[in-house]
Short mmCIF file of N, CA and C and ligand atoms in Angstrom, two decimals:
data_model
loop_
_atom_site.label_atom_id
_atom_site.label_comp_id
_atom_site.label_asym_id
_atom_site.label_seq_id
_atom_site.Cartn_x
_atom_site.Cartn_y
_atom_site.Cartn_z
N UNK A 1 15.59 17.51 -16.79
CA UNK A 1 16.78 16.50 -17.00
C UNK A 1 17.80 16.58 -15.93
N UNK A 2 18.38 15.43 -15.43
CA UNK A 2 19.23 15.39 -14.36
C UNK A 2 20.69 15.67 -14.96
N UNK A 3 21.56 16.37 -14.09
CA UNK A 3 22.93 16.54 -14.61
C UNK A 3 23.64 15.15 -14.36
N UNK A 4 24.57 14.84 -15.02
CA UNK A 4 25.33 13.53 -14.84
C UNK A 4 25.80 13.37 -13.46
N UNK A 5 26.31 14.51 -12.85
CA UNK A 5 26.76 14.44 -11.53
C UNK A 5 25.51 14.02 -10.56
N UNK A 6 24.41 14.60 -10.72
CA UNK A 6 23.26 14.35 -9.84
C UNK A 6 22.71 12.98 -9.93
N UNK A 7 22.71 12.56 -11.39
CA UNK A 7 22.37 11.13 -11.72
C UNK A 7 23.10 10.09 -11.06
N UNK A 8 24.43 10.47 -11.05
CA UNK A 8 25.36 9.34 -10.54
C UNK A 8 25.19 9.28 -8.91
N UNK A 9 25.10 10.64 -8.44
CA UNK A 9 24.82 10.47 -6.85
C UNK A 9 23.56 9.84 -6.48
N UNK A 10 22.53 10.13 -7.28
CA UNK A 10 21.20 9.46 -6.95
C UNK A 10 21.31 7.88 -7.12
N UNK A 11 21.99 7.44 -8.10
CA UNK A 11 22.27 6.01 -8.28
C UNK A 11 23.11 5.30 -7.19
N UNK A 12 24.01 6.20 -6.73
CA UNK A 12 24.90 5.74 -5.59
C UNK A 12 24.00 5.53 -4.28
N UNK A 13 23.11 6.46 -4.16
CA UNK A 13 22.31 6.46 -3.09
C UNK A 13 21.28 5.37 -3.07
N UNK A 14 20.82 5.11 -4.30
CA UNK A 14 19.76 3.92 -4.51
C UNK A 14 20.53 2.66 -3.98
N UNK A 15 21.82 2.48 -4.27
CA UNK A 15 22.59 1.32 -3.81
C UNK A 15 22.62 1.38 -2.30
N UNK A 16 22.87 2.58 -1.71
CA UNK A 16 22.84 2.58 -0.19
C UNK A 16 21.54 2.26 0.45
N UNK A 17 20.35 2.59 -0.29
CA UNK A 17 19.14 2.20 0.29
C UNK A 17 18.91 0.63 0.15
N UNK A 18 19.36 0.12 -0.98
CA UNK A 18 19.21 -1.39 -1.16
C UNK A 18 20.12 -2.05 -0.13
N UNK A 19 21.27 -1.49 0.19
CA UNK A 19 22.08 -2.16 1.21
C UNK A 19 21.45 -2.10 2.53
N UNK A 20 20.64 -1.03 2.84
CA UNK A 20 19.96 -0.99 4.04
C UNK A 20 18.97 -2.01 4.21
N UNK A 21 18.24 -2.23 2.94
CA UNK A 21 17.23 -3.30 2.94
C UNK A 21 17.88 -4.71 3.30
N UNK A 22 18.93 -4.85 2.64
CA UNK A 22 19.79 -6.16 2.79
C UNK A 22 20.21 -6.37 4.20
N UNK A 23 20.69 -5.23 4.85
CA UNK A 23 21.28 -5.25 6.16
C UNK A 23 20.14 -5.61 7.13
N UNK A 24 19.01 -5.04 6.90
CA UNK A 24 17.85 -5.29 7.88
C UNK A 24 17.28 -6.64 7.69
N UNK A 25 17.31 -7.17 6.43
CA UNK A 25 16.93 -8.56 6.21
C UNK A 25 17.71 -9.48 6.99
N UNK A 26 18.98 -9.21 7.01
CA UNK A 26 20.02 -10.06 7.75
C UNK A 26 19.64 -10.06 9.21
N UNK A 27 19.26 -8.88 9.89
CA UNK A 27 18.87 -8.73 11.19
C UNK A 27 17.55 -9.50 11.38
N UNK A 28 16.70 -9.47 10.42
CA UNK A 28 15.44 -10.39 10.62
C UNK A 28 15.72 -11.82 10.82
N UNK A 29 16.76 -12.33 10.11
CA UNK A 29 17.05 -13.69 10.20
C UNK A 29 17.89 -13.98 11.48
N UNK A 30 18.64 -12.88 11.95
CA UNK A 30 19.28 -13.03 13.30
C UNK A 30 18.31 -13.21 14.36
N UNK A 31 17.30 -12.40 14.35
CA UNK A 31 16.19 -12.47 15.31
C UNK A 31 15.37 -13.75 15.24
N UNK A 32 15.15 -14.19 14.00
CA UNK A 32 14.26 -15.41 13.90
C UNK A 32 15.07 -16.53 14.50
N UNK A 33 16.38 -16.51 14.15
CA UNK A 33 17.21 -17.69 14.76
C UNK A 33 17.06 -17.79 16.25
N UNK A 34 16.84 -16.77 16.94
CA UNK A 34 16.71 -16.73 18.29
C UNK A 34 15.22 -16.77 18.87
N UNK A 35 14.34 -17.03 17.89
CA UNK A 35 12.89 -16.97 18.27
C UNK A 35 12.38 -15.70 18.88
N UNK A 36 13.00 -14.62 18.52
CA UNK A 36 12.63 -13.26 18.88
C UNK A 36 11.75 -12.68 17.79
N UNK A 37 10.49 -13.29 17.78
CA UNK A 37 9.60 -13.02 16.59
C UNK A 37 9.15 -11.59 16.56
N UNK A 38 9.05 -10.95 17.66
CA UNK A 38 8.60 -9.55 17.78
C UNK A 38 9.70 -8.68 17.09
N UNK A 39 10.86 -8.83 17.61
CA UNK A 39 11.98 -8.04 17.10
C UNK A 39 12.14 -8.30 15.64
N UNK A 40 11.87 -9.47 15.20
CA UNK A 40 12.04 -9.88 13.73
C UNK A 40 10.95 -9.15 12.91
N UNK A 41 9.74 -9.08 13.54
CA UNK A 41 8.61 -8.34 12.81
C UNK A 41 8.99 -6.80 12.65
N UNK A 42 9.45 -6.20 13.74
CA UNK A 42 9.98 -4.94 13.68
C UNK A 42 10.91 -4.69 12.58
N UNK A 43 11.95 -5.52 12.53
CA UNK A 43 12.96 -5.37 11.50
C UNK A 43 12.49 -5.71 10.19
N UNK A 44 11.57 -6.58 9.97
CA UNK A 44 10.97 -6.90 8.69
C UNK A 44 10.29 -5.65 8.06
N UNK A 45 9.53 -4.93 8.99
CA UNK A 45 8.91 -3.77 8.46
C UNK A 45 10.00 -2.56 8.11
N UNK A 46 11.04 -2.53 8.84
CA UNK A 46 12.09 -1.70 8.65
C UNK A 46 12.69 -2.01 7.23
N UNK A 47 12.98 -3.36 6.97
CA UNK A 47 13.50 -3.72 5.69
C UNK A 47 12.56 -3.25 4.59
N UNK A 48 11.22 -3.53 4.91
CA UNK A 48 10.20 -3.19 3.69
C UNK A 48 10.17 -1.62 3.35
N UNK A 49 10.56 -0.85 4.50
CA UNK A 49 10.57 0.58 4.34
C UNK A 49 11.77 0.89 3.50
N UNK A 50 12.97 0.23 3.66
CA UNK A 50 14.01 0.49 2.87
C UNK A 50 13.92 0.11 1.47
N UNK A 51 13.15 -0.85 1.23
CA UNK A 51 12.84 -1.28 -0.24
C UNK A 51 11.96 -0.12 -0.81
N UNK A 52 11.03 0.34 -0.01
CA UNK A 52 10.15 1.55 -0.51
C UNK A 52 11.04 2.73 -0.81
N UNK A 53 12.12 3.03 0.11
CA UNK A 53 13.02 4.12 -0.17
C UNK A 53 13.78 3.93 -1.47
N UNK A 54 14.23 2.54 -1.53
CA UNK A 54 15.03 2.35 -2.86
C UNK A 54 14.17 2.59 -4.06
N UNK A 55 12.84 2.20 -4.00
CA UNK A 55 12.04 2.35 -5.24
C UNK A 55 11.65 3.91 -5.53
N UNK A 56 11.69 4.68 -4.40
CA UNK A 56 11.46 6.11 -4.55
C UNK A 56 12.61 6.62 -5.39
N UNK A 57 13.91 6.25 -5.07
CA UNK A 57 15.06 6.72 -5.74
C UNK A 57 14.99 6.21 -7.24
N UNK A 58 14.66 4.90 -7.35
CA UNK A 58 14.63 4.19 -8.72
C UNK A 58 13.68 4.91 -9.65
N UNK A 59 12.43 5.19 -9.07
CA UNK A 59 11.44 5.84 -9.94
C UNK A 59 11.70 7.19 -10.24
N UNK A 60 12.40 7.93 -9.25
CA UNK A 60 12.75 9.34 -9.42
C UNK A 60 13.76 9.56 -10.56
N UNK A 61 14.76 8.75 -10.55
CA UNK A 61 15.80 8.80 -11.60
C UNK A 61 15.24 8.58 -13.04
N UNK A 62 14.26 7.68 -13.06
CA UNK A 62 13.60 7.35 -14.41
C UNK A 62 12.69 8.47 -14.80
N UNK A 63 11.91 9.09 -13.71
CA UNK A 63 11.02 10.17 -13.93
C UNK A 63 11.77 11.34 -14.44
N UNK A 64 13.01 11.55 -14.08
CA UNK A 64 13.80 12.69 -14.49
C UNK A 64 14.60 12.37 -15.76
N UNK A 65 14.12 11.29 -16.45
CA UNK A 65 14.91 10.88 -17.68
C UNK A 65 16.40 10.57 -17.53
N UNK A 66 16.66 9.98 -16.35
CA UNK A 66 18.09 9.54 -16.12
C UNK A 66 18.05 7.97 -16.29
N UNK A 67 19.18 7.46 -16.24
CA UNK A 67 19.30 5.92 -16.24
C UNK A 67 19.65 5.40 -14.92
N UNK A 68 18.89 4.34 -14.60
CA UNK A 68 19.17 3.63 -13.41
C UNK A 68 20.44 2.67 -13.66
N UNK A 69 21.25 2.67 -12.65
CA UNK A 69 22.46 1.84 -12.61
C UNK A 69 22.35 0.89 -11.38
N UNK A 70 22.16 -0.31 -11.57
CA UNK A 70 22.13 -1.20 -10.45
C UNK A 70 23.43 -1.86 -10.22
N UNK A 71 24.13 -1.51 -9.09
CA UNK A 71 25.43 -2.00 -8.67
C UNK A 71 25.30 -3.20 -7.80
N UNK A 72 26.49 -3.75 -7.44
CA UNK A 72 26.40 -4.94 -6.49
C UNK A 72 25.96 -4.50 -5.11
N UNK A 73 25.25 -5.26 -4.39
CA UNK A 73 25.03 -4.84 -3.02
C UNK A 73 25.95 -5.51 -2.15
N UNK A 74 26.62 -4.78 -1.16
CA UNK A 74 27.61 -5.34 -0.28
C UNK A 74 27.07 -6.39 0.64
N UNK A 75 27.85 -7.39 1.01
CA UNK A 75 27.32 -8.39 1.95
C UNK A 75 27.19 -7.74 3.38
N UNK A 76 25.99 -7.93 3.99
CA UNK A 76 25.81 -7.36 5.22
C UNK A 76 26.45 -8.19 6.43
N UNK A 77 26.57 -7.58 7.55
CA UNK A 77 27.00 -8.24 8.80
C UNK A 77 25.83 -9.26 9.03
N UNK A 78 26.19 -10.43 9.77
CA UNK A 78 25.18 -11.48 9.99
C UNK A 78 24.88 -11.79 11.44
N UNK A 79 25.92 -11.34 12.27
CA UNK A 79 25.84 -11.70 13.73
C UNK A 79 26.11 -10.63 14.47
N UNK A 80 25.55 -10.47 15.63
CA UNK A 80 25.72 -9.51 16.64
C UNK A 80 25.87 -10.06 17.99
N UNK A 81 26.46 -9.45 19.07
CA UNK A 81 26.50 -10.05 20.34
C UNK A 81 25.34 -9.99 21.10
N UNK A 82 24.43 -9.18 20.78
CA UNK A 82 23.18 -9.05 21.65
C UNK A 82 22.17 -8.26 20.74
N UNK A 83 20.87 -8.20 21.36
CA UNK A 83 19.81 -7.42 20.77
C UNK A 83 20.14 -5.91 20.73
N UNK A 84 20.77 -5.50 21.87
CA UNK A 84 21.11 -4.10 21.99
C UNK A 84 22.17 -3.71 20.98
N UNK A 85 23.11 -4.57 20.72
CA UNK A 85 24.17 -4.37 19.78
C UNK A 85 23.46 -4.13 18.39
N UNK A 86 22.50 -5.06 17.99
CA UNK A 86 21.92 -4.84 16.68
C UNK A 86 21.28 -3.43 16.48
N UNK A 87 20.57 -3.00 17.60
CA UNK A 87 19.94 -1.65 17.38
C UNK A 87 21.03 -0.53 17.50
N UNK A 88 22.10 -0.75 18.20
CA UNK A 88 23.19 0.26 18.21
C UNK A 88 23.74 0.38 16.82
N UNK A 89 24.02 -0.88 16.10
CA UNK A 89 24.48 -0.86 14.85
C UNK A 89 23.55 -0.19 13.88
N UNK A 90 22.22 -0.51 14.05
CA UNK A 90 21.24 0.20 13.27
C UNK A 90 21.34 1.66 13.32
N UNK A 91 21.40 2.26 14.61
CA UNK A 91 21.48 3.65 14.71
C UNK A 91 22.74 4.18 13.99
N UNK A 92 23.78 3.60 14.18
CA UNK A 92 25.03 4.07 13.43
C UNK A 92 24.81 4.08 11.94
N UNK A 93 24.12 3.04 11.51
CA UNK A 93 23.91 2.91 10.03
C UNK A 93 23.00 3.96 9.59
N UNK A 94 21.97 4.32 10.29
CA UNK A 94 20.94 5.33 9.97
C UNK A 94 21.57 6.62 10.02
N UNK A 95 22.60 6.95 10.85
CA UNK A 95 23.26 8.19 11.05
C UNK A 95 24.03 8.39 9.70
N UNK A 96 24.66 7.35 9.28
CA UNK A 96 25.40 7.35 8.03
C UNK A 96 24.51 7.77 6.79
N UNK A 97 23.39 6.99 6.88
CA UNK A 97 22.38 7.39 5.73
C UNK A 97 21.88 8.86 5.83
N UNK A 98 21.74 9.42 6.96
CA UNK A 98 21.38 10.81 7.12
C UNK A 98 22.47 11.67 6.59
N UNK A 99 23.69 11.32 6.89
CA UNK A 99 24.81 12.11 6.26
C UNK A 99 24.80 12.10 4.83
N UNK A 100 24.50 10.84 4.27
CA UNK A 100 24.40 10.72 2.73
C UNK A 100 23.35 11.52 2.13
N UNK A 101 22.20 11.70 2.91
CA UNK A 101 21.05 12.45 2.30
C UNK A 101 21.48 13.97 2.39
N UNK A 102 22.17 14.32 3.47
CA UNK A 102 22.61 15.76 3.61
C UNK A 102 23.49 16.13 2.47
N UNK A 103 24.41 15.13 2.21
CA UNK A 103 25.30 15.44 1.10
C UNK A 103 24.58 15.52 -0.29
N UNK A 104 23.52 14.72 -0.42
CA UNK A 104 22.76 14.92 -1.75
C UNK A 104 22.10 16.18 -1.79
N UNK A 105 21.52 16.80 -0.69
CA UNK A 105 20.86 17.97 -0.66
C UNK A 105 21.84 19.11 -1.07
N UNK A 106 23.03 19.06 -0.55
CA UNK A 106 24.01 20.06 -0.77
C UNK A 106 24.43 19.97 -2.25
N UNK A 107 24.57 18.79 -2.78
CA UNK A 107 24.89 18.51 -4.28
C UNK A 107 23.69 19.25 -5.12
N UNK A 108 22.49 18.87 -4.74
CA UNK A 108 21.29 19.44 -5.51
C UNK A 108 21.38 20.90 -5.57
N UNK A 109 21.57 21.58 -4.46
CA UNK A 109 21.74 23.03 -4.50
C UNK A 109 22.95 23.51 -5.23
N UNK A 110 24.05 22.80 -5.20
CA UNK A 110 25.28 23.19 -6.14
C UNK A 110 24.81 23.13 -7.62
N UNK A 111 24.00 21.99 -7.97
CA UNK A 111 23.67 21.77 -9.22
C UNK A 111 22.54 22.57 -9.68
N UNK A 112 22.03 23.53 -8.72
CA UNK A 112 20.83 24.25 -8.96
C UNK A 112 19.54 23.48 -9.38
N UNK A 113 19.55 22.18 -8.77
CA UNK A 113 18.46 21.17 -9.20
C UNK A 113 17.38 21.37 -8.14
N UNK A 114 16.38 22.33 -8.40
CA UNK A 114 15.38 22.49 -7.32
C UNK A 114 14.42 21.32 -7.19
N UNK A 115 14.05 20.56 -8.35
CA UNK A 115 13.25 19.42 -8.23
C UNK A 115 13.93 18.34 -7.36
N UNK A 116 15.10 18.17 -7.54
CA UNK A 116 15.81 17.12 -6.68
C UNK A 116 15.88 17.53 -5.28
N UNK A 117 16.10 18.71 -4.96
CA UNK A 117 16.20 19.25 -3.68
C UNK A 117 14.78 18.98 -3.00
N UNK A 118 13.80 19.27 -3.69
CA UNK A 118 12.38 19.10 -3.14
C UNK A 118 12.14 17.55 -2.99
N UNK A 119 12.56 16.79 -3.88
CA UNK A 119 12.34 15.31 -3.76
C UNK A 119 13.19 14.81 -2.46
N UNK A 120 14.31 15.36 -2.28
CA UNK A 120 15.05 14.89 -1.10
C UNK A 120 14.70 15.39 0.26
N UNK A 121 13.70 16.26 0.35
CA UNK A 121 13.23 16.79 1.52
C UNK A 121 12.38 15.76 2.24
N UNK A 122 11.69 14.94 1.53
CA UNK A 122 10.98 13.82 2.13
C UNK A 122 11.91 12.90 2.94
N UNK A 123 13.21 12.69 2.29
CA UNK A 123 14.12 11.83 2.94
C UNK A 123 14.78 12.52 4.28
N UNK A 124 14.89 13.84 4.19
CA UNK A 124 15.33 14.56 5.29
C UNK A 124 14.50 14.33 6.56
N UNK A 125 13.11 14.51 6.26
CA UNK A 125 12.17 14.33 7.29
C UNK A 125 12.16 12.80 7.85
N UNK A 126 12.28 11.93 6.84
CA UNK A 126 12.25 10.57 7.14
C UNK A 126 13.37 10.04 8.05
N UNK A 127 14.49 10.66 7.82
CA UNK A 127 15.79 10.24 8.51
C UNK A 127 15.54 10.73 9.95
N UNK A 128 14.84 11.83 10.21
CA UNK A 128 14.63 12.33 11.66
C UNK A 128 13.88 11.10 12.31
N UNK A 129 12.74 10.69 11.63
CA UNK A 129 11.83 9.67 12.34
C UNK A 129 12.59 8.50 12.41
N UNK A 130 13.47 8.06 11.41
CA UNK A 130 14.15 6.71 11.56
C UNK A 130 14.93 6.76 12.63
N UNK A 131 15.81 7.82 12.96
CA UNK A 131 16.80 7.86 14.08
C UNK A 131 15.99 7.83 15.44
N UNK A 132 14.88 8.61 15.41
CA UNK A 132 14.12 8.60 16.61
C UNK A 132 13.49 7.41 16.96
N UNK A 133 12.96 6.63 16.06
CA UNK A 133 12.39 5.21 16.20
C UNK A 133 13.48 4.30 16.74
N UNK A 134 14.68 4.33 16.22
CA UNK A 134 15.68 3.43 16.64
C UNK A 134 16.19 3.78 18.07
N UNK A 135 16.20 5.09 18.29
CA UNK A 135 16.67 5.57 19.64
C UNK A 135 15.65 5.12 20.73
N UNK A 136 14.32 5.16 20.38
CA UNK A 136 13.32 4.65 21.32
C UNK A 136 13.42 3.27 21.69
N UNK A 137 13.82 2.38 20.69
CA UNK A 137 13.93 0.90 20.90
C UNK A 137 15.17 0.79 21.80
N UNK A 138 16.27 1.46 21.49
CA UNK A 138 17.56 1.29 22.29
C UNK A 138 17.29 1.58 23.80
N UNK A 139 16.48 2.70 24.07
CA UNK A 139 16.16 3.07 25.43
C UNK A 139 15.44 1.94 25.98
N UNK A 140 14.41 1.35 25.28
CA UNK A 140 13.65 0.38 25.90
C UNK A 140 14.52 -0.87 26.24
N UNK A 141 15.39 -1.31 25.38
CA UNK A 141 16.11 -2.50 25.65
C UNK A 141 17.08 -2.16 26.84
N UNK A 142 17.52 -1.04 27.00
CA UNK A 142 18.34 -0.77 28.12
C UNK A 142 17.63 -0.77 29.44
N UNK A 143 16.36 -0.36 29.34
CA UNK A 143 15.46 -0.48 30.45
C UNK A 143 15.12 -1.91 30.93
N UNK A 144 15.04 -2.76 29.95
CA UNK A 144 14.68 -4.07 30.06
C UNK A 144 15.82 -4.76 30.71
N UNK A 145 17.01 -4.30 30.39
CA UNK A 145 18.30 -4.93 30.94
C UNK A 145 18.51 -6.33 30.78
N UNK A 146 18.88 -7.02 31.99
CA UNK A 146 19.06 -8.50 31.82
C UNK A 146 17.77 -9.22 32.30
N UNK A 147 16.68 -8.58 32.46
CA UNK A 147 15.46 -9.29 32.88
C UNK A 147 14.77 -9.99 31.79
N UNK A 148 14.86 -11.39 31.82
CA UNK A 148 14.20 -12.19 30.62
C UNK A 148 12.68 -11.80 30.54
N UNK A 149 11.99 -11.58 31.66
CA UNK A 149 10.55 -11.22 31.60
C UNK A 149 10.36 -9.95 30.89
N UNK A 150 11.13 -8.93 31.08
CA UNK A 150 11.02 -7.63 30.47
C UNK A 150 11.39 -7.71 29.04
N UNK A 151 12.33 -8.48 28.64
CA UNK A 151 12.69 -8.66 27.33
C UNK A 151 11.65 -9.48 26.54
N UNK A 152 11.00 -10.46 27.24
CA UNK A 152 9.98 -11.06 26.64
C UNK A 152 8.73 -10.11 26.36
N UNK A 153 8.52 -9.31 27.26
CA UNK A 153 7.39 -8.35 27.06
C UNK A 153 7.67 -7.39 25.91
N UNK A 154 8.92 -6.98 25.90
CA UNK A 154 9.35 -6.09 24.82
C UNK A 154 9.24 -6.65 23.44
N UNK A 155 9.73 -7.92 23.44
CA UNK A 155 9.56 -8.60 22.17
C UNK A 155 8.13 -8.73 21.65
N UNK A 156 7.16 -8.97 22.58
CA UNK A 156 5.74 -8.95 22.36
C UNK A 156 5.26 -7.53 21.76
N UNK A 157 5.77 -6.57 22.36
CA UNK A 157 5.42 -5.23 21.95
C UNK A 157 5.97 -4.86 20.56
N UNK A 158 7.29 -5.31 20.31
CA UNK A 158 7.88 -5.14 18.97
C UNK A 158 7.10 -5.87 17.93
N UNK A 159 6.36 -6.93 18.33
CA UNK A 159 5.63 -7.65 17.36
C UNK A 159 4.33 -6.91 17.06
N UNK A 160 3.98 -5.77 17.59
CA UNK A 160 2.72 -5.15 17.34
C UNK A 160 3.02 -4.03 16.37
N UNK A 161 4.21 -3.81 15.96
CA UNK A 161 4.48 -2.78 14.91
C UNK A 161 3.81 -3.09 13.67
N UNK A 162 3.09 -2.26 13.06
CA UNK A 162 2.51 -2.39 11.81
C UNK A 162 3.02 -1.55 10.80
N UNK A 163 2.89 -1.72 9.42
CA UNK A 163 3.45 -1.02 8.50
C UNK A 163 2.90 0.43 8.38
N UNK A 164 3.76 1.38 8.19
CA UNK A 164 3.38 2.87 8.19
C UNK A 164 2.79 3.12 6.80
N UNK A 165 1.89 3.93 6.76
CA UNK A 165 1.16 4.17 5.46
C UNK A 165 2.22 4.74 4.50
N UNK A 166 2.06 4.19 3.26
CA UNK A 166 2.96 4.77 2.20
C UNK A 166 2.56 6.15 1.76
N UNK A 167 3.60 6.89 1.59
CA UNK A 167 3.35 8.34 1.03
C UNK A 167 4.24 8.56 -0.18
FE1 FEO B 201 16.19 4.54 4.02
FE2 FEO B 201 16.74 3.93 6.94
O1 FEO B 201 17.11 4.93 5.48
#
């Protein structure tokens, strides 16, 4: 059984993951508006991963006999000055999520909740991958610079991203 403190913290984080989903959906439409279908595809898969993360928290709370509390999802940003700005924003957001996961791990230890700590380990690893993926895209956008041909090619490559297998 989850402690009340742990249950509230997991519910709060469920909302943070749902917000990530919402934010990335907003970025999908931003890219679609500019006919950057490859970037839109990349971000759509990112959004799908956030929904999968949300469901992991949702199901875990229930599995531990806690109660899920669905809160309002904050309105996400909708416009950015450039493709690079979108990904820099994404990086900052992912770093915030990493810090939230770290705080949850610390709380699980304080609460002596071993199962929750083990559950959260998947997210600790996932955040390393998320930040690394976004960092790689930022580097490539910077390499492409202001060359339309290079950005066109990058957009084509972003379109090749496929869904990661669910674990
Ligand atoms: Fe679910 Fe991108 O953190």
